[in-house]
Amino acid sequence: MAKFLVQRSGPLKGEVTISGSKNAVLPIMAATLLTEEECIIKDVPALRDVDVMCELLGSLGAKVDKNLDENMVSIRADGEIRWEAPFDLVKMMRASILVLGALLLRTGRAVIHLPGGCAIGERPVELHLKGLRALGVRVDEEQLKKGIVDASAEKLTGSTVYLDFPSVGATEVIIMAASMAEGTTVLENAAQEPEIVDLASFLNKMGARIKGAGTGTIKIEGVEKLKGVSHHVIPDRIEAGTFMVSAAITKGRILIKNMVPNHLKAVIAKLKECGVEIEVTDEGVIVDGSKNPIVSTDIKTLPYPGFPTDMQSPFMALLSVAKGPSIVIETVFENRFMHVGEFNRMGANIKTEGKCAIIPGSKHLQGAQVVATDLRAGAAVVLTGLVADGTTEVSQIYHIDRGYEHFAEKLRALGANIMRIEE
Ligand code: UD1
C-alpha cells in the first residue's frame, strides 16, 4: 500500500493549476446514461473515483472511452443498459448512487446495494428515495431493509418534492429523474452547490429544461429526449481551498490558477479572518500567508454557500498552528472528526464534544505515523506534515487518490517536501 512521507517544508511558493471538479464530474458522467448519443466530457480529473465511475458505467452497458492523460472521457450509452449496479464497484464509492435516476428512466428499474465511500456518518439515501417516490417510483421495502435499493417505475411523473435537508446527492438524482419525467417537478430546499449548477447546465445543453439550479427552488420541465453534448467540468473548489490553506499554513505565497473565487466565498472570508492576504487577479488568485501572523477563528460547516464540510479538516490543520484557540462546529455530517486523533498524534491537543471541536492552537507539531481517515482528512494531515518537525508518514493514501489529482506532484512543484512510496 502506498504512503506519503512528508517533511517540514519552507513557505510554499509558485503557482498551481486546479483540476476539474470530482464532485461535478461524477453526476455528469451518470447523466450521460440519459441519452443514446455520445457525450464528451473535458477537464475530467485523473482520479480513482472517476475510474470507478467509468467502470460502473461500462458494467451497466455504456461504451466508455477514457483518456485521462488528456483529461477527457467520452461515453455512449446506445446499447442495452443493465439495471443492476455491481456491488464490488458500488461499495468503493458512495457516488455510485448517482446512477439511480438515469437507470430508472432508461430501464424502468434500478438495483443498487447501499454504497460505501468515506466513512463519515450514516449517509443514508432516504431523501433520494423520497423524491423518487414522489415521481411515481416504487421502492421494494423488504430489500431496502437488507441495504439494497430496488426501485422500479413504468413511467416517472413530475411532482413537488421538499427535501428535509438540502442533500447534494438527492438533489442530483431527483434533477436527473425529473429531466425526462412527464410534466413539471418543483424541488424545494434543493442543494445549491456549484456542482448542482454544473450538472443542470450539462443537462440543459442536452435539451433538458431546468431552471433555478444554484437556488433553493429548482423547477424541471420534463422533456421526451436528451441529446449528446460536449462539456467542460468546473474547477474543483475543494482542491482550490486545500491549496489556499497550504499557502497559509506554510506562510507561503502561491498563485492559484483555474479557480472560481465566487465558489469559495466562505473559505476566503475565513482565511482573511486568520490574517491571510488574498488577491483576485486576471491570472488567478494570489494567496499570501507570509504577511501577517496566522490567528485563530471559529468555523461552522453548512450546506453551500456556507463553509464547506469538505474544507473542515484542511482548515483544522491551519487552526492547530494558528495563534489562539478556535472552535469548529460540524453540522453537515455527524461523524466527521476522525482526523482529530491523527492531528493529536502530532501534538495538536484538540478535544471534541459532539458536533464541536476545540482547538487550542499555537502548537508546535511533531511528525508522526498518521492515517488518511478519509479523502479530505488525508489532504489535511499532509498539510500538517508540512509544518511539523521531522517526518510525517501518511498511510491509507488511496483515500487521497480518490479525490486529488497529482496531489504530491503539485505540492512538490510549490517546494513541499513530500515523497510517495509504494510498498
Ligand atoms: C456530497 C459530496 C461530498 C460532500 C457532501 C456535503 C459528491 C460526490 N460528494 O456528498 O464530498 O461532503 O456532498 O457537501 O458530490 N443525508 C440524509 N439523508 C439523505 C441524504 C443525505 O440524512 O437521504 C445527510 C447525510 O447523512 C449527511 C448530509 O445529509 O449528513 C449531507 O449529505 P449529502 O449532501 O447527500 O452528501 P453527498 O451527496 O453524499
PDB file of N, CA and C and ligand atoms in Angstrom, residues 22-23 26-27 94-95 98 120 122-128 165-170 172 193 237 309-310 332-334 336 376, ligand 1:
ATOM      1  N   LYS A  22     -14.126  16.890  -8.991  1.00  0.00           N
ATOM      2  CA  LYS A  22     -14.572  15.495  -8.800  1.00  0.00           C
ATOM      3  C   LYS A  22     -16.078  15.441  -8.582  1.00  0.00           C
ATOM      4  N   ASN A  23     -16.571  16.300  -7.704  1.00  0.00           N
ATOM      5  CA  ASN A  23     -17.989  16.194  -7.341  1.00  0.00           C
ATOM      6  C   ASN A  23     -18.914  16.714  -8.444  1.00  0.00           C
ATOM      7  N   LEU A  26     -18.713  13.486 -11.446  1.00  0.00           N
ATOM      8  CA  LEU A  26     -19.364  12.191 -11.183  1.00  0.00           C
ATOM      9  C   LEU A  26     -20.852  12.207 -11.559  1.00  0.00           C
ATOM     10  N   PRO A  27     -21.649  13.197 -11.094  1.00  0.00           N
ATOM     11  CA  PRO A  27     -23.048  13.215 -11.540  1.00  0.00           C
ATOM     12  C   PRO A  27     -23.200  13.460 -13.040  1.00  0.00           C
ATOM     13  N   ARG A  94     -19.591   5.933  -2.775  1.00  0.00           N
ATOM     14  CA  ARG A  94     -20.967   6.312  -2.472  1.00  0.00           C
ATOM     15  C   ARG A  94     -21.647   6.970  -3.683  1.00  0.00           C
ATOM     16  N   ALA A  95     -20.852   7.709  -4.465  1.00  0.00           N
ATOM     17  CA  ALA A  95     -21.422   8.443  -5.596  1.00  0.00           C
ATOM     18  C   ALA A  95     -22.030   7.518  -6.648  1.00  0.00           C
ATOM     19  N   LEU A  98     -25.582   7.865  -7.731  1.00  0.00           N
ATOM     20  CA  LEU A  98     -25.994   8.909  -8.680  1.00  0.00           C
ATOM     21  C   LEU A  98     -26.593   8.347  -9.966  1.00  0.00           C
ATOM     22  N   ILE A 120     -17.957   8.608   6.874  1.00  0.00           N
ATOM     23  CA  ILE A 120     -18.280   9.776   7.695  1.00  0.00           C
ATOM     24  C   ILE A 120     -19.772   9.801   7.978  1.00  0.00           C
ATOM     25  N   GLU A 122     -23.678   8.340   8.945  1.00  0.00           N
ATOM     26  CA  GLU A 122     -24.672   7.394   8.444  1.00  0.00           C
ATOM     27  C   GLU A 122     -24.851   7.460   6.931  1.00  0.00           C
ATOM     28  N   ARG A 123     -24.927   8.644   6.396  1.00  0.00           N
ATOM     29  CA  ARG A 123     -25.063   8.882   4.959  1.00  0.00           C
ATOM     30  C   ARG A 123     -26.155   8.035   4.304  1.00  0.00           C
ATOM     31  N   PRO A 124     -27.370   8.150   4.789  1.00  0.00           N
ATOM     32  CA  PRO A 124     -28.467   7.374   4.209  1.00  0.00           C
ATOM     33  C   PRO A 124     -28.915   7.957   2.863  1.00  0.00           C
ATOM     34  N   VAL A 125     -29.895   7.318   2.246  1.00  0.00           N
ATOM     35  CA  VAL A 125     -30.384   7.791   0.946  1.00  0.00           C
ATOM     36  C   VAL A 125     -31.896   8.009   0.976  1.00  0.00           C
ATOM     37  N   GLU A 126     -32.456   8.220   2.170  1.00  0.00           N
ATOM     38  CA  GLU A 126     -33.924   8.290   2.216  1.00  0.00           C
ATOM     39  C   GLU A 126     -34.458   9.520   1.474  1.00  0.00           C
ATOM     40  N   LEU A 127     -33.639  10.566   1.362  1.00  0.00           N
ATOM     41  CA  LEU A 127     -34.122  11.757   0.642  1.00  0.00           C
ATOM     42  C   LEU A 127     -34.150  11.517  -0.868  1.00  0.00           C
ATOM     43  N   HIS A 128     -33.148  10.781  -1.351  1.00  0.00           N
ATOM     44  CA  HIS A 128     -33.163  10.410  -2.781  1.00  0.00           C
ATOM     45  C   HIS A 128     -34.463   9.642  -3.067  1.00  0.00           C
ATOM     46  N   PHE A 165     -33.514  18.081   4.119  1.00  0.00           N
ATOM     47  CA  PHE A 165     -32.160  18.630   4.216  1.00  0.00           C
ATOM     48  C   PHE A 165     -31.668  18.793   2.779  1.00  0.00           C
ATOM     49  N   PRO A 166     -30.949  19.881   2.485  1.00  0.00           N
ATOM     50  CA  PRO A 166     -30.515  20.065   1.087  1.00  0.00           C
ATOM     51  C   PRO A 166     -29.373  19.129   0.706  1.00  0.00           C
ATOM     52  N   SER A 167     -29.678  17.856   0.581  1.00  0.00           N
ATOM     53  CA  SER A 167     -28.672  16.848   0.228  1.00  0.00           C
ATOM     54  C   SER A 167     -28.221  17.046  -1.222  1.00  0.00           C
ATOM     55  N   VAL A 168     -26.903  17.029  -1.397  1.00  0.00           N
ATOM     56  CA  VAL A 168     -26.332  17.219  -2.734  1.00  0.00           C
ATOM     57  C   VAL A 168     -26.722  16.034  -3.637  1.00  0.00           C
ATOM     58  N   GLY A 169     -26.467  14.831  -3.147  1.00  0.00           N
ATOM     59  CA  GLY A 169     -26.747  13.638  -3.962  1.00  0.00           C
ATOM     60  C   GLY A 169     -28.226  13.512  -4.293  1.00  0.00           C
ATOM     61  N   ALA A 170     -29.088  13.754  -3.289  1.00  0.00           N
ATOM     62  CA  ALA A 170     -30.527  13.634  -3.541  1.00  0.00           C
ATOM     63  C   ALA A 170     -30.966  14.654  -4.594  1.00  0.00           C
ATOM     64  N   GLU A 172     -29.219  15.890  -6.989  1.00  0.00           N
ATOM     65  CA  GLU A 172     -28.734  15.480  -8.317  1.00  0.00           C
ATOM     66  C   GLU A 172     -29.564  14.329  -8.891  1.00  0.00           C
ATOM     67  N   GLU A 193     -25.141  23.855  -4.292  1.00  0.00           N
ATOM     68  CA  GLU A 193     -23.704  23.769  -4.585  1.00  0.00           C
ATOM     69  C   GLU A 193     -23.417  24.059  -6.065  1.00  0.00           C
ATOM     70  N   ARG A 237     -13.486  23.206  -6.362  1.00  0.00           N
ATOM     71  CA  ARG A 237     -13.355  24.258  -5.343  1.00  0.00           C
ATOM     72  C   ARG A 237     -12.686  23.733  -4.073  1.00  0.00           C
ATOM     73  N   THR A 309     -18.171  21.467   4.396  1.00  0.00           N
ATOM     74  CA  THR A 309     -17.710  20.388   5.278  1.00  0.00           C
ATOM     75  C   THR A 309     -16.433  19.753   4.737  1.00  0.00           C
ATOM     76  N   ASP A 310     -16.287  19.715   3.408  1.00  0.00           N
ATOM     77  CA  ASP A 310     -15.079  19.110   2.836  1.00  0.00           C
ATOM     78  C   ASP A 310     -13.818  19.933   3.127  1.00  0.00           C
ATOM     79  N   VAL A 332     -22.905  19.270   9.071  1.00  0.00           N
ATOM     80  CA  VAL A 332     -23.378  18.523   7.890  1.00  0.00           C
ATOM     81  C   VAL A 332     -23.310  17.010   8.116  1.00  0.00           C
ATOM     82  N   PHE A 333     -22.178  16.530   8.605  1.00  0.00           N
ATOM     83  CA  PHE A 333     -22.031  15.096   8.906  1.00  0.00           C
ATOM     84  C   PHE A 333     -21.901  14.891  10.410  1.00  0.00           C
ATOM     85  N   GLU A 334     -22.412  13.762  10.891  1.00  0.00           N
ATOM     86  CA  GLU A 334     -22.399  13.576  12.348  1.00  0.00           C
ATOM     87  C   GLU A 334     -21.126  12.909  12.850  1.00  0.00           C
ATOM     88  N   ARG A 336     -17.608  13.441  11.573  1.00  0.00           N
ATOM     89  CA  ARG A 336     -16.529  13.871  10.693  1.00  0.00           C
ATOM     90  C   ARG A 336     -15.365  14.485  11.476  1.00  0.00           C
ATOM     91  N   ARG A 376     -10.640  14.019   2.461  1.00  0.00           N
ATOM     92  CA  ARG A 376     -10.193  15.377   2.811  1.00  0.00           C
ATOM     93  C   ARG A 376      -9.268  15.359   4.012  1.00  0.00           C
TER      94      ARG A 376
HETATM   95  C1  UD1 B   1     -21.629  15.344  -1.464  1.00  0.00           C
HETATM   96  C2  UD1 B   1     -20.178  15.355  -1.826  1.00  0.00           C
HETATM   97  C3  UD1 B   1     -19.288  15.291  -0.587  1.00  0.00           C
HETATM   98  C4  UD1 B   1     -19.703  16.379   0.409  1.00  0.00           C
HETATM   99  C5  UD1 B   1     -21.198  16.363   0.663  1.00  0.00           C
HETATM  100  C6  UD1 B   1     -21.667  17.530   1.518  1.00  0.00           C
HETATM  101  C7  UD1 B   1     -20.189  14.264  -4.008  1.00  0.00           C
HETATM  102  C8  UD1 B   1     -19.818  13.081  -4.819  1.00  0.00           C
HETATM  103  N1  UD1 B   1     -19.876  14.218  -2.694  1.00  0.00           N
HETATM  104  O1  UD1 B   1     -21.873  14.084  -0.832  1.00  0.00           O
HETATM  105  O2  UD1 B   1     -17.940  15.478  -0.972  1.00  0.00           O
HETATM  106  O3  UD1 B   1     -19.012  16.170   1.634  1.00  0.00           O
HETATM  107  O4  UD1 B   1     -21.913  16.424  -0.587  1.00  0.00           O
HETATM  108  O5  UD1 B   1     -21.292  18.731   0.949  1.00  0.00           O
HETATM  109  O6  UD1 B   1     -20.707  15.237  -4.503  1.00  0.00           O
HETATM  110  N2  UD1 B   1     -28.401  12.863   4.263  1.00  0.00           N
HETATM  111  C9  UD1 B   1     -29.524  12.315   4.841  1.00  0.00           C
HETATM  112  N3  UD1 B   1     -30.394  11.645   4.034  1.00  0.00           N
HETATM  113  C10 UD1 B   1     -30.212  11.500   2.705  1.00  0.00           C
HETATM  114  C11 UD1 B   1     -29.065  12.079   2.109  1.00  0.00           C
HETATM  115  C12 UD1 B   1     -28.176  12.752   2.926  1.00  0.00           C
HETATM  116  O7  UD1 B   1     -29.708  12.415   6.040  1.00  0.00           O
HETATM  117  O8  UD1 B   1     -31.036  10.878   2.041  1.00  0.00           O
HETATM  118  C13 UD1 B   1     -27.441  13.550   5.133  1.00  0.00           C
HETATM  119  C14 UD1 B   1     -26.116  12.803   5.146  1.00  0.00           C
HETATM  120  O9  UD1 B   1     -26.126  11.767   6.094  1.00  0.00           O
HETATM  121  C15 UD1 B   1     -25.162  13.901   5.513  1.00  0.00           C
HETATM  122  C16 UD1 B   1     -25.784  15.148   4.860  1.00  0.00           C
HETATM  123  O10 UD1 B   1     -27.126  14.810   4.595  1.00  0.00           O
HETATM  124  O11 UD1 B   1     -25.135  14.067   6.906  1.00  0.00           O
HETATM  125  C17 UD1 B   1     -25.105  15.595   3.590  1.00  0.00           C
HETATM  126  O12 UD1 B   1     -25.184  14.587   2.633  1.00  0.00           O
HETATM  127  P1  UD1 B   1     -25.255  14.868   1.059  1.00  0.00           P
HETATM  128  O13 UD1 B   1     -25.435  16.331   0.826  1.00  0.00           O
HETATM  129  O14 UD1 B   1     -26.255  13.934   0.480  1.00  0.00           O
HETATM  130  O15 UD1 B   1     -23.802  14.453   0.613  1.00  0.00           O
HETATM  131  P2  UD1 B   1     -23.380  13.581  -0.627  1.00  0.00           P
HETATM  132  O16 UD1 B   1     -24.193  13.921  -1.821  1.00  0.00           O
HETATM  133  O17 UD1 B   1     -23.253  12.158  -0.221  1.00  0.00           O
END
